[in-house]
PDB file of C-alpha atoms in Angstrom:
ATOM      1  CA  UNK A   1       0.000   0.000   0.000  1.00  0.00           C
ATOM      2  CA  UNK A   2       1.377   3.385  -1.016  1.00  0.00           C
ATOM      3  CA  UNK A   3       0.722   6.489   1.043  1.00  0.00           C
ATOM      4  CA  UNK A   4       0.807   9.908  -0.613  1.00  0.00           C
ATOM      5  CA  UNK A   5       2.027  12.953   1.281  1.00  0.00           C
ATOM      6  CA  UNK A   6       0.990  16.448   0.265  1.00  0.00           C
ATOM      7  CA  UNK A   7       3.817  18.686   1.539  1.00  0.00           C
ATOM      8  CA  UNK A   8       2.988  22.380   1.848  1.00  0.00           C
ATOM      9  CA  UNK A   9       6.291  23.811   0.612  1.00  0.00           C
ATOM     10  CA  UNK A  10       6.982  27.330   1.899  1.00  0.00           C
ATOM     11  CA  UNK A  11       9.927  29.623   1.347  1.00  0.00           C
ATOM     12  CA  UNK A  12      11.495  31.245   4.375  1.00  0.00           C
ATOM     13  CA  UNK A  13      11.198  35.018   4.116  1.00  0.00           C
ATOM     14  CA  UNK A  14      14.648  36.321   3.104  1.00  0.00           C
ATOM     15  CA  UNK A  15      16.374  39.154   4.897  1.00  0.00           C
ATOM     16  CA  UNK A  16      16.083  42.582   3.313  1.00  0.00           C
ATOM     17  CA  UNK A  17      18.387  42.972   0.318  1.00  0.00           C
ATOM     18  CA  UNK A  18      20.360  46.119   1.202  1.00  0.00           C
ATOM     19  CA  UNK A  19      22.988  47.127  -1.353  1.00  0.00           C
ATOM     20  CA  UNK A  20      25.506  49.834  -0.579  1.00  0.00           C
ATOM     21  CA  UNK A  21      29.199  50.543  -0.174  1.00  0.00           C
ATOM     22  CA  UNK A  22      31.783  50.100   2.571  1.00  0.00           C
ATOM     23  CA  UNK A  23      33.352  53.463   1.708  1.00  0.00           C
ATOM     24  CA  UNK A  24      32.355  56.390   3.912  1.00  0.00           C
ATOM     25  CA  UNK A  25      29.935  58.752   2.175  1.00  0.00           C
ATOM     26  CA  UNK A  26      29.705  56.670  -1.022  1.00  0.00           C
ATOM     27  CA  UNK A  27      26.474  56.724  -3.029  1.00  0.00           C
ATOM     28  CA  UNK A  28      24.264  53.654  -3.181  1.00  0.00           C
ATOM     29  CA  UNK A  29      24.253  51.682  -6.444  1.00  0.00           C
ATOM     30  CA  UNK A  30      21.755  52.262  -9.244  1.00  0.00           C
ATOM     31  CA  UNK A  31      19.559  49.160  -9.577  1.00  0.00           C
ATOM     32  CA  UNK A  32      17.222  47.512 -12.042  1.00  0.00           C
ATOM     33  CA  UNK A  33      14.485  45.417 -10.441  1.00  0.00           C
ATOM     34  CA  UNK A  34      11.832  43.190 -11.984  1.00  0.00           C
ATOM     35  CA  UNK A  35       8.969  42.137  -9.725  1.00  0.00           C
ATOM     36  CA  UNK A  36       6.424  39.525 -10.794  1.00  0.00           C
ATOM     37  CA  UNK A  37       4.041  36.944  -9.427  1.00  0.00           C
ATOM     38  CA  UNK A  38       4.792  33.276 -10.011  1.00  0.00           C
ATOM     39  CA  UNK A  39       2.038  30.816 -10.898  1.00  0.00           C
ATOM     40  CA  UNK A  40       2.369  29.473  -7.370  1.00  0.00           C
ATOM     41  CA  UNK A  41       1.270  32.859  -6.016  1.00  0.00           C
ATOM     42  CA  UNK A  42       4.721  33.703  -4.740  1.00  0.00           C
ATOM     43  CA  UNK A  43       6.499  36.945  -5.520  1.00  0.00           C
ATOM     44  CA  UNK A  44       9.903  36.974  -7.217  1.00  0.00           C
ATOM     45  CA  UNK A  45      12.382  39.863  -7.266  1.00  0.00           C
ATOM     46  CA  UNK A  46      15.162  39.882  -9.891  1.00  0.00           C
ATOM     47  CA  UNK A  47      17.743  42.544  -9.034  1.00  0.00           C
ATOM     48  CA  UNK A  48      20.716  43.650 -11.149  1.00  0.00           C
ATOM     49  CA  UNK A  49      23.072  46.594 -11.315  1.00  0.00           C
ATOM     50  CA  UNK A  50      25.628  45.642  -8.687  1.00  0.00           C
ATOM     51  CA  UNK A  51      28.509  43.197  -8.910  1.00  0.00           C
ATOM     52  CA  UNK A  52      26.192  40.245  -9.555  1.00  0.00           C
ATOM     53  CA  UNK A  53      22.469  39.548 -10.029  1.00  0.00           C
ATOM     54  CA  UNK A  54      20.261  38.699  -7.071  1.00  0.00           C
ATOM     55  CA  UNK A  55      16.962  36.858  -6.841  1.00  0.00           C
ATOM     56  CA  UNK A  56      14.548  36.582  -3.939  1.00  0.00           C
ATOM     57  CA  UNK A  57      11.304  34.597  -3.684  1.00  0.00           C
ATOM     58  CA  UNK A  58       8.752  35.694  -1.112  1.00  0.00           C
ATOM     59  CA  UNK A  59       5.488  34.146   0.005  1.00  0.00           C
ATOM     60  CA  UNK A  60       2.457  36.302  -0.762  1.00  0.00           C
ATOM     61  CA  UNK A  61       1.507  36.507   2.921  1.00  0.00           C
ATOM     62  CA  UNK A  62       5.018  37.768   3.786  1.00  0.00           C
ATOM     63  CA  UNK A  63       5.416  40.176   0.866  1.00  0.00           C
ATOM     64  CA  UNK A  64       5.401  43.334   3.039  1.00  0.00           C
ATOM     65  CA  UNK A  65       8.245  42.012   5.203  1.00  0.00           C
ATOM     66  CA  UNK A  66      10.885  41.925   2.456  1.00  0.00           C
ATOM     67  CA  UNK A  67      12.553  45.050   1.016  1.00  0.00           C
ATOM     68  CA  UNK A  68      15.042  45.854  -1.736  1.00  0.00           C
ATOM     69  CA  UNK A  69      17.067  48.920  -0.717  1.00  0.00           C
ATOM     70  CA  UNK A  70      19.822  50.947  -2.371  1.00  0.00           C
ATOM     71  CA  UNK A  71      21.440  52.770   0.532  1.00  0.00           C
ATOM     72  CA  UNK A  72      24.138  55.408   0.593  1.00  0.00           C
ATOM     73  CA  UNK A  73      26.988  54.831   3.007  1.00  0.00           C
ATOM     74  CA  UNK A  74      27.127  56.713   6.300  1.00  0.00           C
ATOM     75  CA  UNK A  75      29.445  59.700   6.500  1.00  0.00           C
ATOM     76  CA  UNK A  76      32.761  59.408   8.294  1.00  0.00           C
ATOM     77  CA  UNK A  77      32.957  60.543  11.907  1.00  0.00           C
ATOM     78  CA  UNK A  78      34.846  63.781  12.402  1.00  0.00           C
ATOM     79  CA  UNK A  79      38.251  63.510  14.041  1.00  0.00           C
ATOM     80  CA  UNK A  80      38.790  64.418  17.691  1.00  0.00           C
ATOM     81  CA  UNK A  81      41.088  67.362  18.298  1.00  0.00           C
ATOM     82  CA  UNK A  82      44.034  68.135  20.552  1.00  0.00           C
ATOM     83  CA  UNK A  83      43.768  69.458  24.102  1.00  0.00           C
ATOM     84  CA  UNK A  84      44.914  72.961  24.923  1.00  0.00           C
ATOM     85  CA  UNK A  85      48.384  73.595  26.355  1.00  0.00           C
ATOM     86  CA  UNK A  86      48.681  73.906  30.142  1.00  0.00           C
ATOM     87  CA  UNK A  87      49.620  77.347  31.416  1.00  0.00           C
ATOM     88  CA  UNK A  88      53.065  77.998  32.905  1.00  0.00           C
ATOM     89  CA  UNK A  89      53.443  78.474  36.645  1.00  0.00           C
ATOM     90  CA  UNK A  90      53.791  82.005  37.944  1.00  0.00           C
ATOM     91  CA  UNK A  91      57.187  83.336  38.884  1.00  0.00           C
ATOM     92  CA  UNK A  92      58.445  83.074  42.433  1.00  0.00           C
ATOM     93  CA  UNK A  93      58.392  86.251  44.503  1.00  0.00           C
ATOM     94  CA  UNK A  94      61.647  87.832  45.661  1.00  0.00           C
ATOM     95  CA  UNK A  95      62.725  87.239  49.215  1.00  0.00           C
ATOM     96  CA  UNK A  96      62.681  89.974  51.849  1.00  0.00           C
ATOM     97  CA  UNK A  97      65.985  91.780  52.521  1.00  0.00           C
ATOM     98  CA  UNK A  98      67.109  93.627  55.575  1.00  0.00           C
ATOM     99  CA  UNK A  99      66.787  96.267  56.639  1.00  0.00           C
ATOM    100  CA  UNK A 100      63.433  97.053  55.022  1.00  0.00           C
ATOM    101  CA  UNK A 101      62.907  95.438  51.605  1.00  0.00           C
ATOM    102  CA  UNK A 102      59.689  93.393  51.796  1.00  0.00           C
ATOM    103  CA  UNK A 103      59.213  90.035  50.150  1.00  0.00           C
ATOM    104  CA  UNK A 104      57.581  90.013  46.727  1.00  0.00           C
ATOM    105  CA  UNK A 105      54.313  88.176  45.948  1.00  0.00           C
ATOM    106  CA  UNK A 106      54.373  85.206  43.629  1.00  0.00           C
ATOM    107  CA  UNK A 107      53.365  85.850  40.026  1.00  0.00           C
ATOM    108  CA  UNK A 108      49.972  84.778  38.665  1.00  0.00           C
ATOM    109  CA  UNK A 109      49.896  81.484  36.816  1.00  0.00           C
ATOM    110  CA  UNK A 110      49.325  81.606  33.065  1.00  0.00           C
ATOM    111  CA  UNK A 111      45.854  80.691  31.813  1.00  0.00           C
ATOM    112  CA  UNK A 112      45.478  77.337  30.065  1.00  0.00           C
ATOM    113  CA  UNK A 113      44.996  77.436  26.299  1.00  0.00           C
ATOM    114  CA  UNK A 114      41.588  76.450  24.857  1.00  0.00           C
ATOM    115  CA  UNK A 115      41.158  73.011  23.315  1.00  0.00           C
ATOM    116  CA  UNK A 116      40.755  72.720  19.562  1.00  0.00           C
ATOM    117  CA  UNK A 117      37.242  72.367  18.156  1.00  0.00           C
ATOM    118  CA  UNK A 118      36.315  68.909  16.868  1.00  0.00           C
ATOM    119  CA  UNK A 119      36.173  68.325  13.109  1.00  0.00           C
ATOM    120  CA  UNK A 120      32.830  68.131  11.331  1.00  0.00           C
ATOM    121  CA  UNK A 121      31.446  64.728  10.365  1.00  0.00           C
ATOM    122  CA  UNK A 122      31.256  63.719   6.710  1.00  0.00           C
ATOM    123  CA  UNK A 123      28.054  63.794   4.683  1.00  0.00           C
ATOM    124  CA  UNK A 124      26.136  60.581   4.099  1.00  0.00           C
ATOM    125  CA  UNK A 125      26.022  59.120   0.601  1.00  0.00           C
ATOM    126  CA  UNK A 126      23.034  59.478  -1.707  1.00  0.00           C
ATOM    127  CA  UNK A 127      20.760  56.512  -2.298  1.00  0.00           C
ATOM    128  CA  UNK A 128      20.942  55.020  -5.796  1.00  0.00           C
ATOM    129  CA  UNK A 129      18.326  55.433  -8.496  1.00  0.00           C
ATOM    130  CA  UNK A 130      16.140  52.360  -8.985  1.00  0.00           C
ATOM    131  CA  UNK A 131      14.084  51.349 -12.014  1.00  0.00           C
ATOM    132  CA  UNK A 132      11.384  48.766 -11.256  1.00  0.00           C
ATOM    133  CA  UNK A 133       9.666  46.830 -14.065  1.00  0.00           C
ATOM    134  CA  UNK A 134       6.256  45.276 -13.340  1.00  0.00           C
ATOM    135  CA  UNK A 135       4.724  43.098 -16.096  1.00  0.00           C
ATOM    136  CA  UNK A 136       1.241  44.203 -17.153  1.00  0.00           C
ATOM    137  CA  UNK A 137       0.154  40.578 -17.325  1.00  0.00           C
ATOM    138  CA  UNK A 138       0.806  40.081 -13.612  1.00  0.00           C
ATOM    139  CA  UNK A 139      -2.277  39.295 -11.592  1.00  0.00           C
ATOM    140  CA  UNK A 140      -3.736  42.318  -9.736  1.00  0.00           C
ATOM    141  CA  UNK A 141      -1.146  44.786 -11.138  1.00  0.00           C
ATOM    142  CA  UNK A 142      -2.522  47.681  -9.076  1.00  0.00           C
ATOM    143  CA  UNK A 143      -1.940  45.734  -5.858  1.00  0.00           C
ATOM    144  CA  UNK A 144       1.529  44.784  -7.063  1.00  0.00           C
ATOM    145  CA  UNK A 145       2.388  48.411  -7.857  1.00  0.00           C
ATOM    146  CA  UNK A 146       1.272  49.476  -4.389  1.00  0.00           C
ATOM    147  CA  UNK A 147       3.396  46.720  -2.865  1.00  0.00           C
ATOM    148  CA  UNK A 148       6.443  47.757  -4.884  1.00  0.00           C
ATOM    149  CA  UNK A 149       6.123  51.343  -3.642  1.00  0.00           C
ATOM    150  CA  UNK A 150       6.309  50.037  -0.081  1.00  0.00           C
ATOM    151  CA  UNK A 151       9.107  47.524  -0.532  1.00  0.00           C
ATOM    152  CA  UNK A 152      11.583  48.913  -3.118  1.00  0.00           C
ATOM    153  CA  UNK A 153      13.361  51.873  -1.523  1.00  0.00           C
ATOM    154  CA  UNK A 154      16.278  54.252  -1.966  1.00  0.00           C
ATOM    155  CA  UNK A 155      17.773  55.673   1.232  1.00  0.00           C
ATOM    156  CA  UNK A 156      20.540  58.156   1.915  1.00  0.00           C
ATOM    157  CA  UNK A 157      23.235  57.346   4.434  1.00  0.00           C
ATOM    158  CA  UNK A 158      23.386  59.003   7.837  1.00  0.00           C
ATOM    159  CA  UNK A 159      25.757  61.925   8.343  1.00  0.00           C
ATOM    160  CA  UNK A 160      28.862  61.210  10.375  1.00  0.00           C
ATOM    161  CA  UNK A 161      29.000  62.433  13.961  1.00  0.00           C
ATOM    162  CA  UNK A 162      31.226  65.412  14.712  1.00  0.00           C
ATOM    163  CA  UNK A 163      34.528  64.839  16.484  1.00  0.00           C
ATOM    164  CA  UNK A 164      35.003  65.720  20.122  1.00  0.00           C
ATOM    165  CA  UNK A 165      36.688  69.010  20.989  1.00  0.00           C
ATOM    166  CA  UNK A 166      39.958  68.894  22.884  1.00  0.00           C
ATOM    167  CA  UNK A 167      39.942  69.569  26.608  1.00  0.00           C
ATOM    168  CA  UNK A 168      41.155  72.964  27.769  1.00  0.00           C
ATOM    169  CA  UNK A 169      44.616  73.288  29.236  1.00  0.00           C
ATOM    170  CA  UNK A 170      45.013  73.589  32.995  1.00  0.00           C
ATOM    171  CA  UNK A 171      45.848  77.011  34.356  1.00  0.00           C
ATOM    172  CA  UNK A 172      49.374  77.387  35.713  1.00  0.00           C
ATOM    173  CA  UNK A 173      49.913  77.445  39.445  1.00  0.00           C
ATOM    174  CA  UNK A 174      50.560  80.769  41.096  1.00  0.00           C
ATOM    175  CA  UNK A 175      54.151  81.456  41.981  1.00  0.00           C
ATOM    176  CA  UNK A 176      55.359  80.985  45.565  1.00  0.00           C
ATOM    177  CA  UNK A 177      55.706  84.208  47.518  1.00  0.00           C
ATOM    178  CA  UNK A 178      59.161  85.332  48.518  1.00  0.00           C
ATOM    179  CA  UNK A 179      60.347  84.242  51.933  1.00  0.00           C
ATOM    180  CA  UNK A 180      60.332  86.620  54.900  1.00  0.00           C
ATOM    181  CA  UNK A 181      63.245  87.361  57.145  1.00  0.00           C
ATOM    182  CA  UNK A 182      64.157  88.683  60.590  1.00  0.00           C
ATOM    183  CA  UNK A 183      66.357  91.744  60.838  1.00  0.00           C
ATOM    184  CA  UNK A 184      68.419  93.096  63.762  1.00  0.00           C
ATOM    185  CA  UNK A 185      69.556  96.705  63.553  1.00  0.00           C
ATOM    186  CA  UNK A 186      72.660  98.299  65.077  1.00  0.00           C
ATOM    187  CA  UNK A 187      70.759  99.028  68.282  1.00  0.00           C
ATOM    188  CA  UNK A 188      69.788  95.409  68.687  1.00  0.00           C
ATOM    189  CA  UNK A 189      66.182  95.977  67.683  1.00  0.00           C
ATOM    190  CA  UNK A 190      64.620  92.974  66.023  1.00  0.00           C
ATOM    191  CA  UNK A 191      62.026  93.297  63.262  1.00  0.00           C
ATOM    192  CA  UNK A 192      60.336  90.786  61.029  1.00  0.00           C
ATOM    193  CA  UNK A 193      59.654  91.158  57.342  1.00  0.00           C
ATOM    194  CA  UNK A 194      56.781  88.919  56.294  1.00  0.00           C
ATOM    195  CA  UNK A 195      56.921  86.559  53.340  1.00  0.00           C
ATOM    196  CA  UNK A 196      55.090  87.403  50.120  1.00  0.00           C
ATOM    197  CA  UNK A 197      51.705  85.935  49.128  1.00  0.00           C
ATOM    198  CA  UNK A 198      51.362  83.110  46.684  1.00  0.00           C
ATOM    199  CA  UNK A 199      50.241  84.226  43.241  1.00  0.00           C
ATOM    200  CA  UNK A 200      46.795  83.364  41.913  1.00  0.00           C
ATOM    201  CA  UNK A 201      46.425  80.281  39.766  1.00  0.00           C
ATOM    202  CA  UNK A 202      45.739  80.777  36.073  1.00  0.00           C
ATOM    203  CA  UNK A 203      42.316  79.938  34.689  1.00  0.00           C
ATOM    204  CA  UNK A 204      41.708  76.634  32.936  1.00  0.00           C
ATOM    205  CA  UNK A 205      41.199  76.981  29.202  1.00  0.00           C
ATOM    206  CA  UNK A 206      37.779  76.150  27.762  1.00  0.00           C
ATOM    207  CA  UNK A 207      37.263  72.803  26.068  1.00  0.00           C
ATOM    208  CA  UNK A 208      36.851  72.865  22.309  1.00  0.00           C
ATOM    209  CA  UNK A 209      33.379  72.526  20.827  1.00  0.00           C
ATOM    210  CA  UNK A 210      32.328  69.225  19.316  1.00  0.00           C
ATOM    211  CA  UNK A 211      32.209  69.267  15.528  1.00  0.00           C
ATOM    212  CA  UNK A 212      28.850  69.418  13.775  1.00  0.00           C
ATOM    213  CA  UNK A 213      27.358  66.226  12.381  1.00  0.00           C
ATOM    214  CA  UNK A 214      27.488  65.701   8.644  1.00  0.00           C
ATOM    215  CA  UNK A 215      24.325  66.103   6.606  1.00  0.00           C
ATOM    216  CA  UNK A 216      22.357  62.939   5.749  1.00  0.00           C
ATOM    217  CA  UNK A 217      22.404  61.735   2.173  1.00  0.00           C
ATOM    218  CA  UNK A 218      19.375  62.280  -0.047  1.00  0.00           C
ATOM    219  CA  UNK A 219      17.321  59.331  -1.304  1.00  0.00           C
ATOM    220  CA  UNK A 220      17.578  58.432  -4.958  1.00  0.00           C
ATOM    221  CA  UNK A 221      14.738  58.257  -7.445  1.00  0.00           C
ATOM    222  CA  UNK A 222      12.572  55.120  -7.691  1.00  0.00           C
ATOM    223  CA  UNK A 223      10.838  54.761 -11.080  1.00  0.00           C
ATOM    224  CA  UNK A 224       8.153  52.107 -11.509  1.00  0.00           C
ATOM    225  CA  UNK A 225       7.193  51.047 -15.034  1.00  0.00           C
ATOM    226  CA  UNK A 226       4.507  48.749 -16.391  1.00  0.00           C
ATOM    227  CA  UNK A 227       6.083  46.621 -19.121  1.00  0.00           C
ATOM    228  CA  UNK A 228       4.752  44.017 -21.529  1.00  0.00           C
TER     229      UNK A 228
END
């Protein structure tokens, strides 16, 4: 006795076919796509225009989950920039000298230099132009055209992020005040000359501003044609 099995063959929904470039800011490829229904009710995409042809078969119930995309590459991230130079320390004050020369205050520290501003990010690449051919003899061509508009896309790449600005330099330390001293005059009188004050520290330099992000790439043109 022979037993017949009726297998319900189904295709696994493929991942989106996204074609682009590994080069920062490069445009997406121009593509030619033919979309048609098979007699089995499945949808087939034939894609050319890149290094090799591609084909994808999608179940009718899953048709909205699969996309063909020409995508521009993302822009390059802007470079980070150098920190500002630290300020020099202030000069040391002069020491007190008998009989009556007071000690000098320490000099003010030099301000730190500002950090460099970060570089701007690169622009994203433009999406490629896509020509889509839909046979007139396909079943329910209006539905197929609407589906193609939802699933065949051209997208620009994202702009690159701006680089970080460099940190500001540290202000220099104030100089040490001159040392005091004790003096004794000819009459044996003792007096004290105080030491000088420490100089003020320099101000820290401001950090550089982050660079601006690059502009996103524009989408390409998608042209849908009914063909014989």
